[in-house]
Each structure stands twice: as C-alpha cells, then as structure tokens.
Short mmCIF file of C-alpha atoms and ligand atoms in Angstrom, two decimals:
data_model
loop_
_atom_site.label_atom_id
_atom_site.label_comp_id
_atom_site.label_asym_id
_atom_site.label_seq_id
_atom_site.Cartn_x
_atom_site.Cartn_y
_atom_site.Cartn_z
CA UNK A 20 -63.86 -149.71 52.68
CA UNK A 21 -65.02 -148.11 49.43
CA UNK A 22 -68.25 -146.25 50.05
CA UNK A 23 -69.94 -146.83 46.71
CA UNK A 24 -73.34 -145.56 47.88
CA UNK A 25 -72.02 -142.14 48.89
CA UNK A 26 -70.21 -141.88 45.55
CA UNK A 27 -73.47 -142.54 43.72
CA UNK A 28 -75.23 -139.88 45.78
CA UNK A 29 -72.48 -137.37 45.01
CA UNK A 30 -72.68 -138.08 41.29
CA UNK A 31 -76.23 -136.66 41.25
CA UNK A 32 -75.06 -133.36 42.68
CA UNK A 33 -73.18 -130.48 41.11
CA UNK A 34 -69.40 -130.29 41.03
CA UNK A 35 -67.54 -127.11 41.96
CA UNK A 36 -64.20 -126.43 40.25
CA UNK A 37 -62.25 -123.49 41.68
CA UNK A 38 -59.62 -122.16 39.27
CA UNK A 39 -61.90 -123.30 36.44
CA UNK A 40 -60.52 -120.87 33.84
CA UNK A 41 -56.97 -122.10 34.32
CA UNK A 42 -55.10 -124.72 32.38
CA UNK A 43 -55.91 -127.79 34.48
CA UNK A 44 -59.27 -126.43 35.66
CA UNK A 45 -60.69 -125.83 32.19
CA UNK A 46 -59.70 -129.30 30.95
CA UNK A 47 -61.26 -130.79 34.09
CA UNK A 48 -64.48 -128.83 33.52
CA UNK A 49 -64.70 -130.09 29.92
CA UNK A 50 -64.16 -133.67 31.08
CA UNK A 51 -66.80 -133.41 33.83
CA UNK A 52 -69.33 -132.03 31.34
CA UNK A 53 -68.54 -134.90 28.96
CA UNK A 54 -69.27 -137.25 31.85
CA UNK A 55 -72.72 -135.67 32.16
CA UNK A 56 -72.08 -133.73 35.35
CA UNK A 57 -73.48 -130.33 36.31
CA UNK A 58 -70.53 -128.03 36.95
CA UNK A 59 -70.02 -124.69 38.66
CA UNK A 60 -66.72 -123.01 37.79
CA UNK A 61 -65.32 -120.27 39.99
CA UNK A 62 -62.33 -118.14 39.01
CA UNK A 63 -61.08 -114.60 39.61
CA UNK A 64 -59.19 -114.65 36.26
CA UNK A 65 -55.89 -113.75 37.99
CA UNK A 66 -53.97 -116.13 35.73
CA UNK A 67 -56.80 -117.90 33.92
CA UNK A 68 -58.43 -117.04 30.62
CA UNK A 69 -62.17 -116.98 30.04
CA UNK A 70 -61.48 -118.26 26.50
CA UNK A 71 -60.36 -121.55 28.08
CA UNK A 72 -64.01 -122.13 28.97
CA UNK A 73 -65.27 -121.45 25.45
CA UNK A 74 -67.00 -124.78 24.90
CA UNK A 75 -68.11 -125.13 28.54
CA UNK A 76 -69.91 -121.77 28.35
CA UNK A 77 -72.08 -123.17 25.57
CA UNK A 78 -73.23 -126.05 27.81
CA UNK A 79 -76.34 -125.37 29.90
CA UNK A 80 -75.02 -127.65 32.67
CA UNK A 81 -72.14 -125.23 33.25
CA UNK A 82 -72.31 -122.00 35.18
CA UNK A 83 -69.42 -119.62 35.70
CA UNK A 84 -68.98 -117.43 38.75
CA UNK A 85 -66.31 -114.75 38.55
CA UNK A 86 -65.14 -114.59 42.13
CA UNK A 87 -62.29 -115.02 44.55
CA UNK A 88 -61.91 -118.05 46.82
CA UNK A 89 -60.48 -115.81 49.52
CA UNK A 90 -63.88 -114.08 49.79
CA UNK A 91 -65.77 -116.20 52.32
CA UNK A 92 -69.20 -114.87 51.34
CA UNK A 93 -68.67 -115.57 47.63
CA UNK A 94 -67.68 -119.17 48.34
CA UNK A 95 -70.58 -119.66 50.76
CA UNK A 96 -73.04 -118.36 48.12
CA UNK A 97 -72.08 -121.03 45.57
CA UNK A 98 -74.75 -123.36 46.90
CA UNK A 99 -75.12 -127.09 47.22
CA UNK A 100 -72.41 -129.22 45.63
CA UNK A 101 -71.39 -132.84 46.16
CA UNK A 102 -67.79 -132.59 44.96
CA UNK A 103 -65.23 -129.80 44.99
CA UNK A 104 -61.96 -129.65 43.08
CA UNK A 105 -59.95 -126.80 44.61
CA UNK A 106 -57.48 -125.62 41.96
CA UNK A 107 -57.58 -121.85 42.49
CA UNK A 108 -54.06 -120.48 42.85
CA UNK A 109 -51.49 -118.85 40.62
CA UNK A 110 -48.95 -121.59 39.88
CA UNK A 111 -46.08 -120.28 37.75
CA UNK A 112 -42.75 -119.27 39.33
CA UNK A 113 -43.12 -115.96 37.47
CA UNK A 114 -46.34 -115.42 39.48
CA UNK A 115 -44.33 -115.97 42.66
CA UNK A 116 -42.60 -112.66 41.83
CA UNK A 117 -45.62 -110.66 40.69
CA UNK A 118 -48.42 -111.82 43.03
CA UNK A 119 -46.90 -113.49 46.10
CA UNK A 120 -49.48 -112.18 48.57
CA UNK A 121 -52.38 -113.36 46.39
CA UNK A 122 -50.71 -116.79 46.32
CA UNK A 123 -50.37 -116.88 50.11
CA UNK A 124 -54.03 -115.91 50.45
CA UNK A 125 -55.38 -118.38 47.87
CA UNK A 126 -53.61 -121.35 49.45
CA UNK A 127 -54.45 -120.41 53.03
CA UNK A 128 -57.68 -118.37 53.35
CA UNK A 129 -59.00 -119.75 50.06
CA UNK A 130 -58.47 -123.35 51.16
CA UNK A 131 -60.07 -122.67 54.55
CA UNK A 132 -63.15 -121.17 52.85
CA UNK A 133 -63.45 -124.05 50.41
CA UNK A 134 -62.97 -126.66 53.16
CA UNK A 135 -65.70 -124.98 55.26
CA UNK A 136 -68.05 -125.12 52.27
CA UNK A 137 -67.23 -128.83 51.71
CA UNK A 138 -68.02 -129.58 55.36
CA UNK A 139 -71.30 -127.63 55.20
CA UNK A 140 -72.50 -129.48 52.10
CA UNK A 141 -71.04 -132.88 52.96
CA UNK A 142 -69.04 -132.65 49.73
CA UNK A 143 -65.82 -134.51 48.95
CA UNK A 144 -62.92 -132.10 48.40
CA UNK A 145 -59.89 -132.73 46.20
CA UNK A 146 -57.06 -130.31 46.96
CA UNK A 147 -54.47 -129.49 44.30
CA UNK A 148 -51.27 -129.57 46.27
CA UNK A 149 -47.90 -129.75 44.58
CA UNK A 150 -44.50 -131.38 44.28
CA UNK A 151 -43.23 -128.02 45.57
CA UNK A 152 -44.02 -129.25 49.09
CA UNK A 153 -40.84 -131.35 48.65
CA UNK A 154 -38.85 -128.14 47.99
CA UNK A 155 -35.37 -128.88 46.59
CA UNK A 156 -35.60 -132.60 47.37
CA UNK A 157 -32.73 -134.53 48.88
CA UNK A 158 -34.62 -137.81 48.35
CA UNK A 159 -35.12 -139.02 44.80
CA UNK A 160 -37.61 -139.92 43.42
CA UNK A 161 -40.02 -138.28 45.82
CA UNK A 162 -42.30 -140.60 47.78
CA UNK A 163 -45.24 -139.14 49.70
CA UNK A 164 -43.53 -140.04 53.00
CA UNK A 165 -40.65 -137.62 52.27
CA UNK A 166 -41.17 -134.48 54.38
CA UNK A 167 -39.34 -132.13 52.04
CA UNK A 168 -36.62 -129.51 51.98
CA UNK A 169 -38.37 -126.15 51.67
CA UNK A 170 -36.78 -122.73 52.19
CA UNK A 171 -39.44 -121.07 54.34
CA UNK A 172 -38.34 -117.51 53.48
CA UNK A 173 -37.09 -117.81 49.91
CA UNK A 174 -38.81 -116.47 46.77
CA UNK A 175 -40.75 -119.72 46.25
CA UNK A 176 -41.96 -119.91 49.86
CA UNK A 177 -45.18 -117.97 49.18
CA UNK A 178 -46.30 -120.88 47.00
CA UNK A 179 -44.65 -123.81 48.79
CA UNK A 180 -45.82 -122.79 52.25
CA UNK A 181 -49.34 -121.85 51.17
CA UNK A 182 -49.72 -125.32 49.65
CA UNK A 183 -48.24 -126.98 52.73
CA UNK A 184 -50.68 -124.98 54.87
CA UNK A 185 -53.51 -126.04 52.54
CA UNK A 186 -52.58 -129.68 53.15
CA UNK A 187 -52.65 -128.99 56.90
CA UNK A 188 -56.10 -127.38 56.61
CA UNK A 189 -57.51 -130.37 54.76
CA UNK A 190 -55.83 -133.00 56.94
CA UNK A 191 -56.92 -131.26 60.14
CA UNK A 192 -60.54 -130.87 59.03
CA UNK A 193 -60.53 -134.52 57.94
CA UNK A 194 -59.39 -135.54 61.44
CA UNK A 195 -61.55 -133.14 63.43
CA UNK A 196 -64.69 -132.56 61.39
CA UNK A 197 -64.92 -135.68 59.26
CA UNK A 198 -64.16 -133.73 56.07
CA UNK A 199 -64.13 -136.18 53.14
CA UNK A 200 -61.06 -135.14 51.16
CA UNK A 201 -58.17 -136.21 48.96
CA UNK A 202 -54.84 -134.41 48.57
CA UNK A 203 -53.18 -134.58 45.13
CA UNK A 204 -49.52 -133.63 44.93
CA UNK A 205 -49.37 -132.52 41.32
CA UNK A 206 -46.02 -132.69 39.49
CA UNK A 207 -45.18 -130.38 36.53
CA UNK A 208 -48.29 -130.56 34.36
CA UNK A 209 -48.47 -128.99 30.92
CA UNK A 210 -50.96 -128.77 28.09
CA UNK A 211 -52.86 -126.53 25.73
CA UNK A 212 -54.41 -123.36 27.25
CA UNK A 213 -51.39 -122.21 29.22
CA UNK A 214 -50.82 -118.47 28.83
CA UNK A 215 -48.36 -117.34 26.16
CA UNK A 216 -46.48 -115.45 28.88
CA UNK A 217 -47.12 -118.03 31.61
CA UNK A 218 -43.40 -118.28 32.34
CA UNK A 219 -43.38 -122.03 32.98
CA UNK A 220 -40.89 -123.96 30.93
CA UNK A 221 -43.11 -125.82 28.46
CA UNK A 222 -45.12 -122.83 27.16
CA UNK A 223 -41.98 -120.66 27.26
CA UNK A 224 -39.91 -123.05 25.13
CA UNK A 225 -42.72 -123.85 22.68
CA UNK A 226 -43.60 -120.18 22.12
CA UNK A 227 -39.91 -119.24 21.76
CA UNK A 228 -39.34 -122.07 19.26
CA UNK A 229 -42.40 -121.15 17.18
CA UNK A 230 -41.25 -117.52 17.05
CA UNK A 231 -37.69 -118.52 16.14
CA UNK A 232 -36.41 -116.83 19.30
CA UNK A 233 -33.68 -118.31 21.52
CA UNK A 234 -34.87 -120.86 24.07
CA UNK A 235 -33.95 -119.46 27.49
CA UNK A 236 -32.44 -122.32 29.49
CA UNK A 237 -31.90 -121.24 33.09
CA UNK A 238 -28.60 -122.42 34.54
CA UNK A 239 -26.76 -125.17 32.67
CA UNK A 240 -30.05 -127.02 32.10
CA UNK A 241 -28.98 -130.12 34.05
CA UNK A 242 -31.82 -129.67 36.55
CA UNK A 243 -34.59 -132.19 35.99
CA UNK A 244 -38.37 -132.19 35.90
CA UNK A 245 -40.92 -134.90 35.08
CA UNK A 246 -43.67 -133.66 32.80
CA UNK A 247 -47.28 -134.86 32.93
CA UNK A 248 -49.81 -134.12 30.19
CA UNK A 249 -52.97 -132.37 31.40
CA UNK A 250 -55.27 -135.16 30.11
CA UNK A 251 -53.41 -137.67 32.32
CA UNK A 252 -53.56 -135.21 35.22
CA UNK A 253 -57.32 -134.78 34.85
CA UNK A 254 -57.79 -138.58 34.89
CA UNK A 255 -55.71 -138.72 38.07
CA UNK A 256 -57.73 -136.01 39.81
CA UNK A 257 -60.99 -137.73 38.84
CA UNK A 258 -59.66 -141.06 40.14
CA UNK A 259 -58.76 -139.43 43.45
CA UNK A 260 -62.22 -137.86 43.69
CA UNK A 261 -63.84 -141.24 43.00
CA UNK A 262 -61.78 -142.89 45.74
CA UNK A 263 -61.93 -142.65 49.52
CA UNK A 264 -58.22 -141.86 49.81
CA UNK A 265 -57.05 -138.84 51.82
CA UNK A 266 -53.50 -139.19 50.54
CA UNK A 267 -51.40 -137.24 49.90
CA UNK A 268 -50.92 -138.99 46.56
CA UNK A 269 -48.42 -137.93 43.90
CA UNK A 270 -50.00 -137.41 40.47
CA UNK A 271 -47.28 -137.00 37.89
CA UNK A 272 -45.32 -138.69 35.14
CA UNK A 273 -42.05 -140.26 36.29
CA UNK A 274 -40.41 -139.77 32.86
CA UNK A 275 -37.63 -137.49 34.15
CA UNK A 276 -35.81 -135.13 31.75
CA UNK A 277 -33.20 -132.43 32.07
CA UNK A 278 -34.32 -128.94 31.10
CA UNK A 279 -31.62 -128.88 28.40
CA UNK A 280 -32.98 -132.11 26.89
CA UNK A 281 -36.48 -130.62 26.95
CA UNK A 282 -35.22 -127.57 25.03
CA UNK A 283 -33.60 -129.78 22.38
CA UNK A 284 -36.76 -131.87 22.05
CA UNK A 285 -38.95 -128.77 21.58
CA UNK A 286 -36.58 -127.48 18.88
CA UNK A 287 -36.74 -130.86 17.13
CA UNK A 288 -40.55 -131.14 17.32
CA UNK A 289 -41.09 -127.62 15.97
CA UNK A 290 -38.27 -127.89 13.38
CA UNK A 291 -37.27 -124.48 14.73
CA UNK A 292 -34.14 -122.52 13.78
CA UNK A 293 -33.96 -121.29 17.40
CA UNK A 294 -30.72 -121.43 19.36
CA UNK A 295 -30.38 -122.16 23.05
CA UNK A 296 -29.32 -119.31 25.35
CA UNK A 297 -28.41 -119.76 28.99
CA UNK A 298 -29.77 -117.43 31.68
CA UNK A 299 -29.04 -117.25 35.41
CA UNK A 300 -30.60 -120.00 37.48
CA UNK A 301 -33.23 -118.48 39.81
CA UNK A 302 -32.72 -118.81 43.57
CA UNK A 303 -33.97 -122.10 45.08
CA UNK A 304 -34.75 -123.65 41.66
CA UNK A 305 -35.12 -127.36 42.56
CA UNK A 306 -32.23 -129.46 41.23
CA UNK A 307 -34.24 -132.60 40.57
CA UNK A 308 -37.85 -133.69 40.65
CA UNK A 309 -39.48 -137.01 39.87
CA UNK A 310 -42.60 -138.56 41.38
CA UNK A 311 -42.76 -141.99 42.93
CA UNK A 312 -46.23 -143.01 41.72
CA UNK A 313 -46.52 -146.37 43.45
CA UNK A 314 -49.40 -145.08 45.63
CA UNK A 315 -51.34 -143.67 42.68
CA UNK A 316 -50.95 -146.96 40.81
CA UNK A 317 -51.88 -149.09 43.80
CA UNK A 318 -54.67 -147.01 45.39
CA UNK A 319 -56.17 -145.26 42.38
CA UNK A 320 -55.31 -147.66 39.56
CA UNK A 321 -53.85 -144.62 37.79
CA UNK A 322 -50.74 -144.12 35.73
CA UNK A 323 -49.91 -141.64 32.98
CA UNK A 324 -50.47 -142.80 29.40
CA UNK A 325 -49.29 -139.86 27.29
CA UNK A 326 -45.60 -139.71 26.39
CA UNK A 327 -43.69 -136.43 26.26
CA UNK A 328 -43.38 -136.27 22.46
CA UNK A 329 -47.09 -136.87 21.97
CA UNK A 330 -48.03 -134.48 24.77
CA UNK A 331 -45.76 -131.68 23.58
CA UNK A 332 -47.36 -132.12 20.16
CA UNK A 333 -50.70 -130.93 21.58
CA UNK A 334 -49.02 -127.81 22.98
CA UNK A 335 -47.21 -127.09 19.72
CA UNK A 336 -50.51 -127.48 17.87
CA UNK A 337 -52.27 -125.13 20.35
CA UNK A 338 -49.69 -122.36 20.19
CA UNK A 339 -49.32 -122.73 16.41
CA UNK A 340 -52.93 -121.56 16.24
CA UNK A 341 -52.66 -118.78 18.82
CA UNK A 342 -49.11 -117.40 18.63
CA UNK A 343 -47.85 -115.06 15.95
P1 NAD B 7 -53.40 -121.81 36.12
O1 NAD B 7 -52.74 -120.56 36.54
O2 NAD B 7 -53.61 -122.05 34.69
O3 NAD B 7 -54.81 -121.96 36.86
C1 NAD B 7 -55.07 -121.45 38.14
C2 NAD B 7 -56.44 -120.77 38.10
O4 NAD B 7 -56.79 -120.31 39.41
C3 NAD B 7 -56.46 -119.54 37.19
O5 NAD B 7 -57.55 -119.62 36.31
C4 NAD B 7 -56.58 -118.37 38.14
O6 NAD B 7 -57.23 -117.26 37.57
C5 NAD B 7 -57.36 -118.99 39.28
N1 NAD B 7 -57.19 -118.31 40.56
C6 NAD B 7 -56.02 -117.89 41.12
N2 NAD B 7 -56.26 -117.31 42.32
C7 NAD B 7 -57.61 -117.39 42.51
C8 NAD B 7 -58.47 -116.95 43.55
N3 NAD B 7 -57.99 -116.35 44.65
N4 NAD B 7 -59.81 -117.18 43.42
C9 NAD B 7 -60.29 -117.77 42.32
N5 NAD B 7 -59.52 -118.20 41.30
C10 NAD B 7 -58.20 -118.01 41.39
O7 NAD B 7 -52.55 -123.00 36.77
P2 NAD B 7 -52.70 -124.58 36.61
O8 NAD B 7 -51.42 -125.08 36.12
O9 NAD B 7 -53.96 -124.91 35.88
O10 NAD B 7 -52.82 -125.01 38.14
C11 NAD B 7 -54.06 -125.35 38.74
C12 NAD B 7 -53.81 -125.75 40.19
O11 NAD B 7 -52.93 -126.91 40.22
C13 NAD B 7 -53.10 -124.69 41.03
O12 NAD B 7 -53.64 -124.70 42.33
C14 NAD B 7 -51.68 -125.12 41.06
O13 NAD B 7 -51.00 -124.69 42.23
C15 NAD B 7 -51.83 -126.63 41.05
N6 NAD B 7 -50.60 -127.26 40.51
C16 NAD B 7 -50.30 -127.16 39.19
C17 NAD B 7 -49.14 -127.71 38.71
C18 NAD B 7 -48.77 -127.65 37.26
O14 NAD B 7 -47.65 -128.09 36.92
N7 NAD B 7 -49.60 -127.19 36.36
C19 NAD B 7 -48.27 -128.38 39.58
C20 NAD B 7 -48.60 -128.44 40.93
C21 NAD B 7 -49.79 -127.90 41.39
N1 UDP B 8 -36.87 -122.89 33.07
C1 UDP B 8 -35.97 -122.54 32.06
N2 UDP B 8 -36.34 -121.56 31.18
C2 UDP B 8 -37.56 -120.95 31.24
C3 UDP B 8 -38.46 -121.32 32.25
C4 UDP B 8 -38.08 -122.30 33.16
O1 UDP B 8 -34.85 -123.07 31.98
O2 UDP B 8 -37.83 -120.09 30.38
C5 UDP B 8 -36.47 -123.95 34.01
C6 UDP B 8 -36.58 -123.55 35.47
O3 UDP B 8 -35.38 -122.91 35.89
C7 UDP B 8 -36.80 -124.90 36.13
C8 UDP B 8 -37.56 -125.71 35.09
O4 UDP B 8 -37.34 -125.04 33.84
O5 UDP B 8 -35.57 -125.53 36.41
C9 UDP B 8 -39.05 -125.81 35.33
O6 UDP B 8 -39.51 -124.50 35.55
P1 UDP B 8 -41.06 -124.11 35.62
O7 UDP B 8 -41.12 -122.63 35.80
O8 UDP B 8 -41.82 -124.70 34.51
O9 UDP B 8 -41.62 -124.84 36.92
P2 UDP B 8 -41.01 -125.33 38.31
O10 UDP B 8 -40.86 -126.80 38.16
O11 UDP B 8 -39.69 -124.68 38.55
O12 UDP B 8 -42.02 -124.92 39.28
#
C-alpha cells in the first residue's frame, strides 16, 4: 500500500544528502532545491568538489556540513531530517587503489551510522548501492534476483563488499527495526562535475579527446557497460525515495556499449585527432554489464530518457569549459 500521508509529512522536513559534493550528489541537491526542499549536504571532500555545490551554496535552504559519515557523532549531530540519500563513498576504480580502507569504512560504518540516524528520526533512507554487487556477472542482463559473482579478495572487493554489506545493513534494519528504506543498484552513471582525473571511463575519454591525447582503452575494449546520464539517475533516486519499495532496484540505462565503441563515439563527438591506445585490462574488470530495468519501470514508473550521444554532449560541454 502506498503511504501517501507519510510521504506528505516527510516532504515538510529537511532532506540529508551524504556525498553531496560528488557528481550524483550535487545534481541531486540542485534538483531537491528546485523542488522547494530544505537540504543538508554532508561530504568529507575525499573525491567531491566544493565547486559542484556552487549554486546550492547561494540558496538559503541549503546548508553544507564538511564531515565524515564514518564519524558517528557528526552524523548524529545533523539533526531532524525526513529523508536521507546516502551517497557518500569513493566510487571510481582508481579510488579502489588509492583509498581502499576509506571505501570499506564508508560503505560499512558509514552506512550503519546513517541507518541509525534514519531510524532515530523516522526518516526514509535511500542507499546508493551498485551494479558492482553483481561482480563479473555470469547472468546477462542483470536482474535484481541474480546473486552475483564477486571476488571477495580481489582489488575491487573493498568497494563491492562494502556495498554488499551496506545492503545487508539496510535490509536487516528494515526487517528488525522497521527502517523505511529503498536500495538503488546504480549502473555506470556519468555527467558533468566528474573530476578531471576521476579515472572512470567517460571523464577519462572525454578529457583525453579534448586534449588530443590518446584514448586509453583497457584490454581489447570488447567489455561492455551501459551508461546512464546523471539527470536520469537523479530522477530514478527521487522516484525510489517517493515510493515504499525496499528493492533492491536497478537504476541504469540498458543501452549496452563496448568500451571500444564508446571511445570511437567520444572521438566523433569531439571531432578529436586523438588515436586509441590499448592498455592492460585491470584484474577482475567485469566483462559485461547491463541492467534489467523491468522492476524500475513497473514499481517506480521510471526509465531513462537521455540517449548516450545527448548525454555525452553535456560532459563534452562541461570539460570544454574546465579543461585546458
Ligand atoms: P563521487 O566520487 O563523485 O561522489 C561521492 C561523494 O562522497 C564525494 O563527494 C566524496 O567526497 C564523498 N565521500 C566519500 N567518502 C565519504 C565519507 N566517508 N563521508 C562523507 N563523504 C564522503 O561519486 P558518484 O559517482 O557521485 O557516486 C555517488 C554514490 O553513488 C557513491 O556511493 C557510489 O558508490 C554510488 N554509485 C555510483 C555509480 C556511478 O556510476 N556514478 C555507480 C554505482 C554506485
Ligand atoms: N576503461 C578504459 N579506459 C579508461 C578507464 C576505464 O578502457 O581510461 C574501461 C575499464 O577497464 C572498464 C570500463 O572502461 O572496462 C568502465 O570502467 P570505469 O572505471 O568507468 O567503471 P567500472 O564500470 O569498471 O566500475
């Protein structure tokens, strides 16, 4: 049953976004402010950029707290909120190498702190989980019922297992303490405001193309990903928050592409003289990834609307302004 009355009550209360200075978080904050909400953003700036919150900072309904979700006292001090989007975690495979312990802590301790705060305030919590919980999937496309193929000790395990643990935290509190929550399994999401040196494939290729440098395709480029524009992702997360679904629910764009095809498309869109250079494929790099979004369509009435060409255009435009 859809509990419309509790949704209306929540809408009068502030929204907490952890990871607010990040790519998805900052776009979500802007959208929430446009919707007239009062928003608290928390971020430790590990991978986020305060500049991403430029327009939010000028809005009196926004307050920013520089803090770490793994610090229980800092999370407890944030005060009364009716909705929490928990996005705080480094997310790029290059971060898996440079800050693996911080990733383990954000997904585990951070999620436990945020879940405790949601229970205390009677807030609904949306957790940003990931397609990485499917590991290197042997089932394709990935439906939420697929339990995954994760290497528990490999270089990606700090991220994959912290997110899987986060799902367990949320599901267990939902069962035992009545936590009102939704779990979003986010598939490769890109958009303006990613770091120049983020390391993920879309910003890497676009920046390389704009600089006329070789595009670094790892492996033969036949591995696939399915890319979702951040504006579609934000709509999906809002739809999950507005629902009563626990999920998990995949939020992603099922338009599957090979990495080599992505490189060629970026070169075409930027009219770049760049060549393509192959690099070694990192260990445990998933071979294929594509979301089954039947549940999102059926339960949330959500599907992506922004095609890859159009979406990449917003990234090219962003980095054209910021990259030299
Ligand atoms: P991002 O790196 O741009 O944003 C993450 C934000 O979290 C950053 O601003 C960072 O400073 C902040 N952060 C990290 N650790 C923190 C901590 N301990 N306390 C407070 N803040 C902290 O990445 P993104 O792409 O915007 O991802 C946002 C969330 O969505 C992440 O949880 C990520 O795992 C999840 N996700 C993203 C994708 C994707 O393709 N973009 C896919 C699956 C899941
Ligand atoms: N990739 C690449 N060149 C790069 C960065 C990434 O070929 O400069 C590949 C990577 O090996 C993977 C895909 O692009 O197969 C997506 O990588 P990304 O780091 O964006 O995210 P992932 O989906 O692996 O978490």
